Amino acid sequence: SRFKHKQGLTTQNNVFDASLCFYIGIWVLVKMNLQARKLDLIEHLLQIKDEKVINQIELLIDKSKRTSLSQDELISRAQKSNLDYQTGKFKSQQQLEIDSKHW
C-alpha cells in the first residue's frame, strides 16, 4: 500500500515534470526564435545603404518608445486641432470618402 502511494505520487510528479518541461521547452523555442529574428534584423540593417530607409527605421523605433502623451502634449494637440478647424484646415466626411476612393 505504501509503495503504491509512492508510485502514484511519482507518476503524478512525472506528469507534472513532463508538462513543466514541455512548457519550458516551448518558452525556450519562442525566446530563441525571437533572438534569431533580432539577429536576422541586425544583419539586414547592416546591408541597408539608403539613408532614407535608415531614417524611417529610426522614426519607427522612436515612435515605438513613446507609450503615452503628457498632459501638455495632449493640450497642445487639442489647441492645434481647434486652430486648424477655425482656419478651415480640415476635410468633411464627404470629402474624405471621395478622396479614399482614389487610394
Tab-separated table of C-alpha atoms in Angstrom:
chain	number	residue	atom	x	y	z
A	1	SER	CA	0.000	0.000	0.000
A	2	ARG	CA	2.774	2.376	0.934
A	3	PHE	CA	4.681	1.547	-2.259
A	4	LYS	CA	1.596	2.121	-4.433
A	5	HIS	CA	1.100	5.516	-2.836
A	6	LYS	CA	4.689	6.468	-3.564
A	7	GLN	CA	4.407	5.039	-7.065
A	8	GLY	CA	1.236	7.071	-7.726
A	9	LEU	CA	2.909	10.176	-6.367
A	10	THR	CA	5.916	9.526	-8.556
A	11	THR	CA	3.668	9.119	-11.605
A	12	GLN	CA	1.866	12.364	-10.814
A	13	ASN	CA	5.183	14.131	-10.355
A	14	ASN	CA	6.467	12.683	-13.633
A	15	VAL	CA	3.381	14.001	-15.436
A	16	PHE	CA	3.864	17.380	-13.791
A	17	ASP	CA	7.590	17.333	-14.591
A	18	ALA	CA	6.875	16.381	-18.212
A	19	SER	CA	4.315	19.181	-18.552
A	20	LEU	CA	6.672	21.664	-16.985
A	21	CYS	CA	9.498	20.571	-19.280
A	22	PHE	CA	7.176	20.887	-22.283
A	23	TYR	CA	6.197	24.462	-21.382
A	24	ILE	CA	9.783	25.423	-20.598
A	25	GLY	CA	10.802	23.929	-23.948
A	26	ILE	CA	8.160	25.971	-25.774
A	27	TRP	CA	9.264	29.110	-23.940
A	28	VAL	CA	12.896	28.481	-24.893
A	29	LEU	CA	11.913	27.945	-28.549
A	30	VAL	CA	9.915	31.176	-28.611
A	31	LYS	CA	12.733	33.080	-26.956
A	32	MET	CA	15.302	31.550	-29.286
A	33	ASN	CA	13.089	32.331	-32.275
A	34	LEU	CA	12.856	35.949	-31.116
A	35	GLN	CA	16.625	36.095	-30.698
A	36	ALA	CA	17.109	34.634	-34.178
A	37	ARG	CA	14.714	37.194	-35.636
A	38	LYS	CA	16.579	40.023	-33.909
A	39	LEU	CA	19.901	38.786	-35.284
A	40	ASP	CA	18.348	38.497	-38.739
A	41	LEU	CA	17.127	42.106	-38.485
A	42	ILE	CA	20.593	43.255	-37.461
A	43	GLU	CA	22.078	41.517	-40.492
A	44	HIS	CA	19.527	43.209	-42.763
A	45	LEU	CA	20.183	46.597	-41.153
A	46	LEU	CA	23.892	46.246	-41.831
A	47	GLN	CA	23.158	45.747	-45.535
A	48	ILE	CA	20.985	48.875	-45.930
A	49	LYS	CA	22.708	51.579	-47.936
A	50	ASP	CA	19.798	54.009	-48.370
A	51	GLU	CA	19.877	56.673	-45.650
A	52	LYS	CA	16.150	57.369	-46.149
A	53	VAL	CA	15.361	53.800	-45.129
A	54	ILE	CA	17.559	54.156	-42.032
A	55	ASN	CA	15.747	57.408	-41.168
A	56	GLN	CA	12.382	55.674	-41.471
A	57	ILE	CA	13.545	52.837	-39.232
A	58	GLU	CA	14.804	55.343	-36.657
A	59	LEU	CA	11.446	57.130	-36.714
A	60	LEU	CA	9.651	53.836	-36.227
A	61	ILE	CA	11.871	52.947	-33.268
A	62	ASP	CA	11.372	56.398	-31.726
A	63	LYS	CA	7.623	56.104	-32.194
A	64	SER	CA	7.551	52.661	-30.565
A	65	LYS	CA	9.333	54.048	-27.478
A	66	ARG	CA	6.538	56.537	-26.814
A	67	THR	CA	3.919	54.953	-24.632
A	68	SER	CA	1.682	57.910	-23.880
A	69	LEU	CA	1.391	61.637	-24.300
A	70	SER	CA	1.920	64.037	-21.456
A	71	GLN	CA	-0.879	66.386	-20.419
A	72	ASP	CA	0.960	69.301	-22.073
A	73	GLU	CA	1.260	67.352	-25.329
A	74	LEU	CA	-2.453	66.491	-25.275
A	75	ILE	CA	-3.399	70.129	-24.654
A	76	SER	CA	-1.056	71.292	-27.426
A	77	ARG	CA	-2.601	68.833	-29.885
A	78	ALA	CA	-6.124	69.890	-28.934
A	79	GLN	CA	-5.236	73.562	-29.371
A	80	LYS	CA	-3.704	72.881	-32.794
A	81	SER	CA	-6.797	70.898	-33.821
A	82	ASN	CA	-9.073	73.747	-32.746
A	83	LEU	CA	-6.944	76.251	-34.662
A	84	ASP	CA	-6.981	74.019	-37.763
A	85	TYR	CA	-10.765	73.775	-37.561
A	86	GLN	CA	-11.191	77.531	-37.099
A	87	THR	CA	-8.940	78.285	-40.079
A	88	GLY	CA	-10.643	75.730	-42.322
A	89	LYS	CA	-7.795	73.215	-42.329
A	90	PHE	CA	-9.983	70.126	-42.267
A	91	LYS	CA	-11.955	67.876	-44.616
A	92	SER	CA	-15.585	66.913	-44.407
A	93	GLN	CA	-16.693	63.294	-44.176
A	94	GLN	CA	-17.955	63.557	-47.758
A	95	GLN	CA	-14.564	64.831	-48.991
A	96	LEU	CA	-12.742	62.048	-47.128
A	97	GLU	CA	-14.985	59.447	-48.763
A	98	ILE	CA	-14.271	60.918	-52.205
A	99	ASP	CA	-10.533	61.033	-51.503
A	100	SER	CA	-10.484	57.451	-50.192
A	101	LYS	CA	-11.865	56.139	-53.493
A	102	HIS	CA	-8.549	57.119	-55.084
A	103	TRP	CA	-6.326	55.303	-52.566
